[in-house]
Amino acid sequence: MIIVMAPGSTAEDLERVKTKIKSEGLDYHLSTGTSRTIVGVIGDKKAISELEMHCALPGVEKTVRITEKYKLVSREFKQENSVIDVGGVKIGGPEPVVMAGPCAVESMDQLMEAAQAVAEGGAQFLRGGAYKPRTSPYDFQGMAEDGLQMLRKAADKFNLKVVTEVLDQRTVEEVAEYTDVLQIGARNMQNFQLLKEVGRAGRPVLLKRGLCATIKEWLNAAEYVMSSGCDDVIFCERGIRTYETYTRNTLDLSAVVAVKELSHLPIIVDPSHGTGRRSMVSPMAKAAIAAGADGLIIEVHPHPEVALCDGDQSLTPEEFKKVMAEIKRMSAILREE
Ligand code: PEP
Ligand code: MN
């Protein structure tokens, strides 16, 4: 349920509402807009019904039941788009944000070369996995904490932010220490304990869509993160499993439009995992921006032919710079509209 405070309501009115919510054993989440404050009430359904009956408090304009299971994530709860500020980089604003770098951190040299290309191309974030979720246990699993240190170092040198995946609850704190944004990979989208833990970690969260997840399951996964205390969730469409095998996944760009309709949170697109093919990355990156995505995450490797992971879908630095220039031109045209 959401409680809409009247435009002229006072701080005391809001305090009274908060106290009432707490006294019913419920929790709240505030959204302070330009003209009014909205209080999202979360918790047990029965207690919410009780509260609804006794909510005629001064300063309350109305109470509204949110029909969907996801509440804090929904547009019903917050109408304006959320803009997530990561140390001055704004995700969800007029400019698309680009996160780029290798699939996995392999060495300091590889990462420095990649970071330089990413920065020269105009991206804002360096990506790279230090903990890798691999289908086979015999494949390269990532460089763990050494990889995290390298990411931070390379990103700082080129004035970039870091986004990297956290695979399990035990390493949330460690990964959060080095990264600006915590990435939840497709395979962990419904690892609810991990979602709760990253929600408490004090960092924005990039939430990839699960391989077989519906859009609503994905929104509910974001609700886990938000209801654990994190307002800054960014969705990432990375393709889903279908019967098609020519591409690694089927990149669902209609999900960008759907998420924008259903949620106030920003959404970016991963055309690298979404297609699995280098030749398709640039066209689908542009298609994603045309569909309204707030940004992209793209795999870039200085030497894709020797990459330890996902070389076939990684752009070379030159290819990356070319697509970045095209995206820049495209978004300038889109902004003029
Ligand atoms: C990644 O971005 O490194 C990754 C493993 O992607 P996904 O979780 O989408 O497969
Ligand atoms: Mn990869």
PDB file of N, CA and C in Angstrom, residues 238-300:
ATOM      1  N   ARG A 238      19.749  -9.015 -20.791  1.00  0.00           N
ATOM      2  CA  ARG A 238      20.920  -9.694 -21.351  1.00  0.00           C
ATOM      3  C   ARG A 238      20.545 -10.918 -22.185  1.00  0.00           C
ATOM      4  N   GLY A 239      19.287 -10.930 -22.613  1.00  0.00           N
ATOM      5  CA  GLY A 239      18.864 -12.042 -23.450  1.00  0.00           C
ATOM      6  C   GLY A 239      18.339 -13.192 -22.624  1.00  0.00           C
ATOM      7  N   ILE A 240      17.408 -13.925 -23.223  1.00  0.00           N
ATOM      8  CA  ILE A 240      16.788 -15.070 -22.543  1.00  0.00           C
ATOM      9  C   ILE A 240      16.938 -16.317 -23.408  1.00  0.00           C
ATOM     10  N   ARG A 241      16.722 -17.476 -22.799  1.00  0.00           N
ATOM     11  CA  ARG A 241      16.772 -18.758 -23.507  1.00  0.00           C
ATOM     12  C   ARG A 241      15.509 -18.936 -24.333  1.00  0.00           C
ATOM     13  N   THR A 242      15.693 -19.212 -25.609  1.00  0.00           N
ATOM     14  CA  THR A 242      14.542 -19.584 -26.438  1.00  0.00           C
ATOM     15  C   THR A 242      14.959 -20.815 -27.234  1.00  0.00           C
ATOM     16  N   TYR A 243      14.150 -21.243 -28.198  1.00  0.00           N
ATOM     17  CA  TYR A 243      14.539 -22.410 -29.019  1.00  0.00           C
ATOM     18  C   TYR A 243      15.622 -22.052 -30.025  1.00  0.00           C
ATOM     19  N   GLU A 244      15.923 -20.771 -30.197  1.00  0.00           N
ATOM     20  CA  GLU A 244      16.917 -20.342 -31.177  1.00  0.00           C
ATOM     21  C   GLU A 244      18.328 -20.672 -30.677  1.00  0.00           C
ATOM     22  N   THR A 245      19.126 -21.257 -31.536  1.00  0.00           N
ATOM     23  CA  THR A 245      20.494 -21.588 -31.112  1.00  0.00           C
ATOM     24  C   THR A 245      21.555 -20.835 -31.909  1.00  0.00           C
ATOM     25  N   TYR A 246      21.118 -20.126 -32.954  1.00  0.00           N
ATOM     26  CA  TYR A 246      22.107 -19.400 -33.764  1.00  0.00           C
ATOM     27  C   TYR A 246      22.772 -18.312 -32.921  1.00  0.00           C
ATOM     28  N   THR A 247      21.963 -17.664 -32.116  1.00  0.00           N
ATOM     29  CA  THR A 247      22.500 -16.684 -31.178  1.00  0.00           C
ATOM     30  C   THR A 247      22.618 -17.349 -29.800  1.00  0.00           C
ATOM     31  N   ARG A 248      23.514 -16.818 -28.958  1.00  0.00           N
ATOM     32  CA  ARG A 248      23.714 -17.416 -27.621  1.00  0.00           C
ATOM     33  C   ARG A 248      22.434 -17.307 -26.788  1.00  0.00           C
ATOM     34  N   ASN A 249      21.794 -16.144 -26.887  1.00  0.00           N
ATOM     35  CA  ASN A 249      20.511 -15.903 -26.223  1.00  0.00           C
ATOM     36  C   ASN A 249      19.643 -15.104 -27.190  1.00  0.00           C
ATOM     37  N   THR A 250      18.385 -14.908 -26.834  1.00  0.00           N
ATOM     38  CA  THR A 250      17.529 -14.056 -27.656  1.00  0.00           C
ATOM     39  C   THR A 250      17.371 -12.737 -26.908  1.00  0.00           C
ATOM     40  N   LEU A 251      17.910 -11.675 -27.497  1.00  0.00           N
ATOM     41  CA  LEU A 251      17.891 -10.380 -26.804  1.00  0.00           C
ATOM     42  C   LEU A 251      16.492  -9.781 -26.906  1.00  0.00           C
ATOM     43  N   ASP A 252      15.856  -9.628 -25.769  1.00  0.00           N
ATOM     44  CA  ASP A 252      14.458  -9.179 -25.740  1.00  0.00           C
ATOM     45  C   ASP A 252      14.414  -7.665 -25.536  1.00  0.00           C
ATOM     46  N   LEU A 253      14.437  -6.937 -26.630  1.00  0.00           N
ATOM     47  CA  LEU A 253      14.439  -5.468 -26.481  1.00  0.00           C
ATOM     48  C   LEU A 253      13.062  -4.928 -26.102  1.00  0.00           C
ATOM     49  N   SER A 254      12.023  -5.730 -26.310  1.00  0.00           N
ATOM     50  CA  SER A 254      10.702  -5.254 -25.863  1.00  0.00           C
ATOM     51  C   SER A 254      10.681  -5.163 -24.340  1.00  0.00           C
ATOM     52  N   ALA A 255      11.579  -5.884 -23.683  1.00  0.00           N
ATOM     53  CA  ALA A 255      11.656  -5.813 -22.214  1.00  0.00           C
ATOM     54  C   ALA A 255      12.043  -4.408 -21.753  1.00  0.00           C
ATOM     55  N   VAL A 256      12.790  -3.699 -22.588  1.00  0.00           N
ATOM     56  CA  VAL A 256      13.182  -2.328 -22.221  1.00  0.00           C
ATOM     57  C   VAL A 256      11.917  -1.473 -22.092  1.00  0.00           C
ATOM     58  N   VAL A 257      11.038  -1.621 -23.081  1.00  0.00           N
ATOM     59  CA  VAL A 257       9.804  -0.834 -23.073  1.00  0.00           C
ATOM     60  C   VAL A 257       8.916  -1.280 -21.910  1.00  0.00           C
ATOM     61  N   ALA A 258       8.824  -2.594 -21.710  1.00  0.00           N
ATOM     62  CA  ALA A 258       7.975  -3.118 -20.637  1.00  0.00           C
ATOM     63  C   ALA A 258       8.453  -2.628 -19.272  1.00  0.00           C
ATOM     64  N   VAL A 259       9.744  -2.707 -19.037  1.00  0.00           N
ATOM     65  CA  VAL A 259      10.283  -2.285 -17.729  1.00  0.00           C
ATOM     66  C   VAL A 259      10.042  -0.793 -17.535  1.00  0.00           C
ATOM     67  N   LYS A 260      10.197  -0.022 -18.589  1.00  0.00           N
ATOM     68  CA  LYS A 260       9.945   1.432 -18.477  1.00  0.00           C
ATOM     69  C   LYS A 260       8.480   1.708 -18.135  1.00  0.00           C
ATOM     70  N   GLU A 261       7.579   0.880 -18.680  1.00  0.00           N
ATOM     71  CA  GLU A 261       6.160   1.079 -18.373  1.00  0.00           C
ATOM     72  C   GLU A 261       5.839   0.682 -16.940  1.00  0.00           C
ATOM     73  N   LEU A 262       6.461  -0.393 -16.481  1.00  0.00           N
ATOM     74  CA  LEU A 262       6.077  -0.968 -15.188  1.00  0.00           C
ATOM     75  C   LEU A 262       6.866  -0.433 -14.001  1.00  0.00           C
ATOM     76  N   SER A 263       8.048   0.132 -14.293  1.00  0.00           N
ATOM     77  CA  SER A 263       8.928   0.550 -13.193  1.00  0.00           C
ATOM     78  C   SER A 263       9.532   1.930 -13.444  1.00  0.00           C
ATOM     79  N   HIS A 264       9.941   2.568 -12.360  1.00  0.00           N
ATOM     80  CA  HIS A 264      10.605   3.883 -12.455  1.00  0.00           C
ATOM     81  C   HIS A 264      12.122   3.711 -12.534  1.00  0.00           C
ATOM     82  N   LEU A 265      12.605   2.479 -12.397  1.00  0.00           N
ATOM     83  CA  LEU A 265      14.059   2.252 -12.340  1.00  0.00           C
ATOM     84  C   LEU A 265      14.673   2.239 -13.739  1.00  0.00           C
ATOM     85  N   PRO A 266      15.951   2.606 -13.856  1.00  0.00           N
ATOM     86  CA  PRO A 266      16.593   2.569 -15.171  1.00  0.00           C
ATOM     87  C   PRO A 266      16.892   1.148 -15.658  1.00  0.00           C
ATOM     88  N   ILE A 267      17.055   1.028 -16.956  1.00  0.00           N
ATOM     89  CA  ILE A 267      17.388  -0.280 -17.545  1.00  0.00           C
ATOM     90  C   ILE A 267      18.456  -0.109 -18.622  1.00  0.00           C
ATOM     91  N   ILE A 268      19.460  -0.971 -18.568  1.00  0.00           N
ATOM     92  CA  ILE A 268      20.490  -0.976 -19.609  1.00  0.00           C
ATOM     93  C   ILE A 268      20.439  -2.333 -20.329  1.00  0.00           C
ATOM     94  N   VAL A 269      21.180  -2.429 -21.435  1.00  0.00           N
ATOM     95  CA  VAL A 269      21.132  -3.647 -22.248  1.00  0.00           C
ATOM     96  C   VAL A 269      22.548  -4.194 -22.467  1.00  0.00           C
ATOM     97  N   ASP A 270      22.653  -5.512 -22.456  1.00  0.00           N
ATOM     98  CA  ASP A 270      23.923  -6.210 -22.691  1.00  0.00           C
ATOM     99  C   ASP A 270      23.840  -6.945 -24.035  1.00  0.00           C
ATOM    100  N   PRO A 271      24.298  -6.296 -25.114  1.00  0.00           N
ATOM    101  CA  PRO A 271      24.209  -6.958 -26.420  1.00  0.00           C
ATOM    102  C   PRO A 271      25.281  -8.033 -26.603  1.00  0.00           C
ATOM    103  N   SER A 272      26.259  -8.105 -25.713  1.00  0.00           N
ATOM    104  CA  SER A 272      27.327  -9.105 -25.830  1.00  0.00           C
ATOM    105  C   SER A 272      26.797 -10.487 -25.445  1.00  0.00           C
ATOM    106  N   HIS A 273      26.293 -10.614 -24.201  1.00  0.00           N
ATOM    107  CA  HIS A 273      25.709 -11.896 -23.798  1.00  0.00           C
ATOM    108  C   HIS A 273      24.375 -12.117 -24.510  1.00  0.00           C
ATOM    109  N   GLY A 274      23.731 -11.038 -24.882  1.00  0.00           N
ATOM    110  CA  GLY A 274      22.427 -11.131 -25.561  1.00  0.00           C
ATOM    111  C   GLY A 274      22.505 -11.802 -26.910  1.00  0.00           C
ATOM    112  N   THR A 275      23.661 -11.733 -27.571  1.00  0.00           N
ATOM    113  CA  THR A 275      23.792 -12.339 -28.902  1.00  0.00           C
ATOM    114  C   THR A 275      24.894 -13.392 -28.949  1.00  0.00           C
ATOM    115  N   GLY A 276      25.976 -13.164 -28.210  1.00  0.00           N
ATOM    116  CA  GLY A 276      27.109 -14.098 -28.238  1.00  0.00           C
ATOM    117  C   GLY A 276      27.963 -13.977 -29.485  1.00  0.00           C
ATOM    118  N   ARG A 277      27.643 -13.005 -30.348  1.00  0.00           N
ATOM    119  CA  ARG A 277      28.371 -12.859 -31.607  1.00  0.00           C
ATOM    120  C   ARG A 277      28.861 -11.434 -31.792  1.00  0.00           C
ATOM    121  N   ARG A 278      30.162 -11.296 -32.033  1.00  0.00           N
ATOM    122  CA  ARG A 278      30.765  -9.970 -32.174  1.00  0.00           C
ATOM    123  C   ARG A 278      30.063  -9.125 -33.232  1.00  0.00           C
ATOM    124  N   SER A 279      29.709  -9.761 -34.356  1.00  0.00           N
ATOM    125  CA  SER A 279      29.119  -8.998 -35.472  1.00  0.00           C
ATOM    126  C   SER A 279      27.771  -8.387 -35.096  1.00  0.00           C
ATOM    127  N   MET A 280      27.136  -8.935 -34.074  1.00  0.00           N
ATOM    128  CA  MET A 280      25.788  -8.463 -33.721  1.00  0.00           C
ATOM    129  C   MET A 280      25.795  -7.430 -32.599  1.00  0.00           C
ATOM    130  N   VAL A 281      26.936  -7.250 -31.964  1.00  0.00           N
ATOM    131  CA  VAL A 281      26.967  -6.394 -30.770  1.00  0.00           C
ATOM    132  C   VAL A 281      26.639  -4.944 -31.116  1.00  0.00           C
ATOM    133  N   SER A 282      27.288  -4.425 -32.137  1.00  0.00           N
ATOM    134  CA  SER A 282      27.081  -3.022 -32.470  1.00  0.00           C
ATOM    135  C   SER A 282      25.646  -2.748 -32.954  1.00  0.00           C
ATOM    136  N   PRO A 283      25.104  -3.552 -33.901  1.00  0.00           N
ATOM    137  CA  PRO A 283      23.716  -3.294 -34.313  1.00  0.00           C
ATOM    138  C   PRO A 283      22.723  -3.370 -33.151  1.00  0.00           C
ATOM    139  N   MET A 284      22.908  -4.361 -32.275  1.00  0.00           N
ATOM    140  CA  MET A 284      21.940  -4.500 -31.176  1.00  0.00           C
ATOM    141  C   MET A 284      22.145  -3.427 -30.101  1.00  0.00           C
ATOM    142  N   ALA A 285      23.375  -2.941 -29.963  1.00  0.00           N
ATOM    143  CA  ALA A 285      23.613  -1.836 -29.020  1.00  0.00           C
ATOM    144  C   ALA A 285      22.826  -0.608 -29.495  1.00  0.00           C
ATOM    145  N   LYS A 286      22.879  -0.356 -30.791  1.00  0.00           N
ATOM    146  CA  LYS A 286      22.159   0.806 -31.318  1.00  0.00           C
ATOM    147  C   LYS A 286      20.640   0.608 -31.227  1.00  0.00           C
ATOM    148  N   ALA A 287      20.218  -0.635 -31.487  1.00  0.00           N
ATOM    149  CA  ALA A 287      18.781  -0.925 -31.377  1.00  0.00           C
ATOM    150  C   ALA A 287      18.305  -0.707 -29.940  1.00  0.00           C
ATOM    151  N   ALA A 288      19.148  -1.057 -28.981  1.00  0.00           N
ATOM    152  CA  ALA A 288      18.777  -0.903 -27.562  1.00  0.00           C
ATOM    153  C   ALA A 288      18.582   0.578 -27.219  1.00  0.00           C
ATOM    154  N   ILE A 289      19.479   1.401 -27.713  1.00  0.00           N
ATOM    155  CA  ILE A 289      19.356   2.840 -27.437  1.00  0.00           C
ATOM    156  C   ILE A 289      18.089   3.385 -28.117  1.00  0.00           C
ATOM    157  N   ALA A 290      17.837   2.910 -29.333  1.00  0.00           N
ATOM    158  CA  ALA A 290      16.623   3.355 -30.041  1.00  0.00           C
ATOM    159  C   ALA A 290      15.368   2.927 -29.277  1.00  0.00           C
ATOM    160  N   ALA A 291      15.432   1.781 -28.587  1.00  0.00           N
ATOM    161  CA  ALA A 291      14.264   1.292 -27.839  1.00  0.00           C
ATOM    162  C   ALA A 291      14.077   2.019 -26.510  1.00  0.00           C
ATOM    163  N   GLY A 292      15.042   2.856 -26.144  1.00  0.00           N
ATOM    164  CA  GLY A 292      14.882   3.651 -24.918  1.00  0.00           C
ATOM    165  C   GLY A 292      15.740   3.211 -23.752  1.00  0.00           C
ATOM    166  N   ALA A 293      16.717   2.341 -24.000  1.00  0.00           N
ATOM    167  CA  ALA A 293      17.588   1.894 -22.898  1.00  0.00           C
ATOM    168  C   ALA A 293      18.388   3.072 -22.344  1.00  0.00           C
ATOM    169  N   ASP A 294      18.676   3.013 -21.051  1.00  0.00           N
ATOM    170  CA  ASP A 294      19.435   4.082 -20.387  1.00  0.00           C
ATOM    171  C   ASP A 294      20.935   3.876 -20.499  1.00  0.00           C
ATOM    172  N   GLY A 295      21.333   2.784 -21.130  1.00  0.00           N
ATOM    173  CA  GLY A 295      22.761   2.542 -21.269  1.00  0.00           C
ATOM    174  C   GLY A 295      23.021   1.146 -21.770  1.00  0.00           C
ATOM    175  N   LEU A 296      24.302   0.798 -21.765  1.00  0.00           N
ATOM    176  CA  LEU A 296      24.735  -0.486 -22.329  1.00  0.00           C
ATOM    177  C   LEU A 296      25.841  -1.066 -21.466  1.00  0.00           C
ATOM    178  N   ILE A 297      25.980  -2.393 -21.504  1.00  0.00           N
ATOM    179  CA  ILE A 297      27.173  -3.021 -20.943  1.00  0.00           C
ATOM    180  C   ILE A 297      27.730  -3.903 -22.057  1.00  0.00           C
ATOM    181  N   ILE A 298      28.979  -3.650 -22.418  1.00  0.00           N
ATOM    182  CA  ILE A 298      29.563  -4.266 -23.621  1.00  0.00           C
ATOM    183  C   ILE A 298      30.915  -4.897 -23.271  1.00  0.00           C
ATOM    184  N   GLU A 299      31.133  -6.113 -23.776  1.00  0.00           N
ATOM    185  CA  GLU A 299      32.432  -6.751 -23.543  1.00  0.00           C
ATOM    186  C   GLU A 299      33.453  -6.272 -24.583  1.00  0.00           C
ATOM    187  N   VAL A 300      34.575  -5.805 -24.059  1.00  0.00           N
ATOM    188  CA  VAL A 300      35.675  -5.298 -24.897  1.00  0.00           C
ATOM    189  C   VAL A 300      36.961  -5.951 -24.403  1.00  0.00           C
TER     190      VAL A 300
END
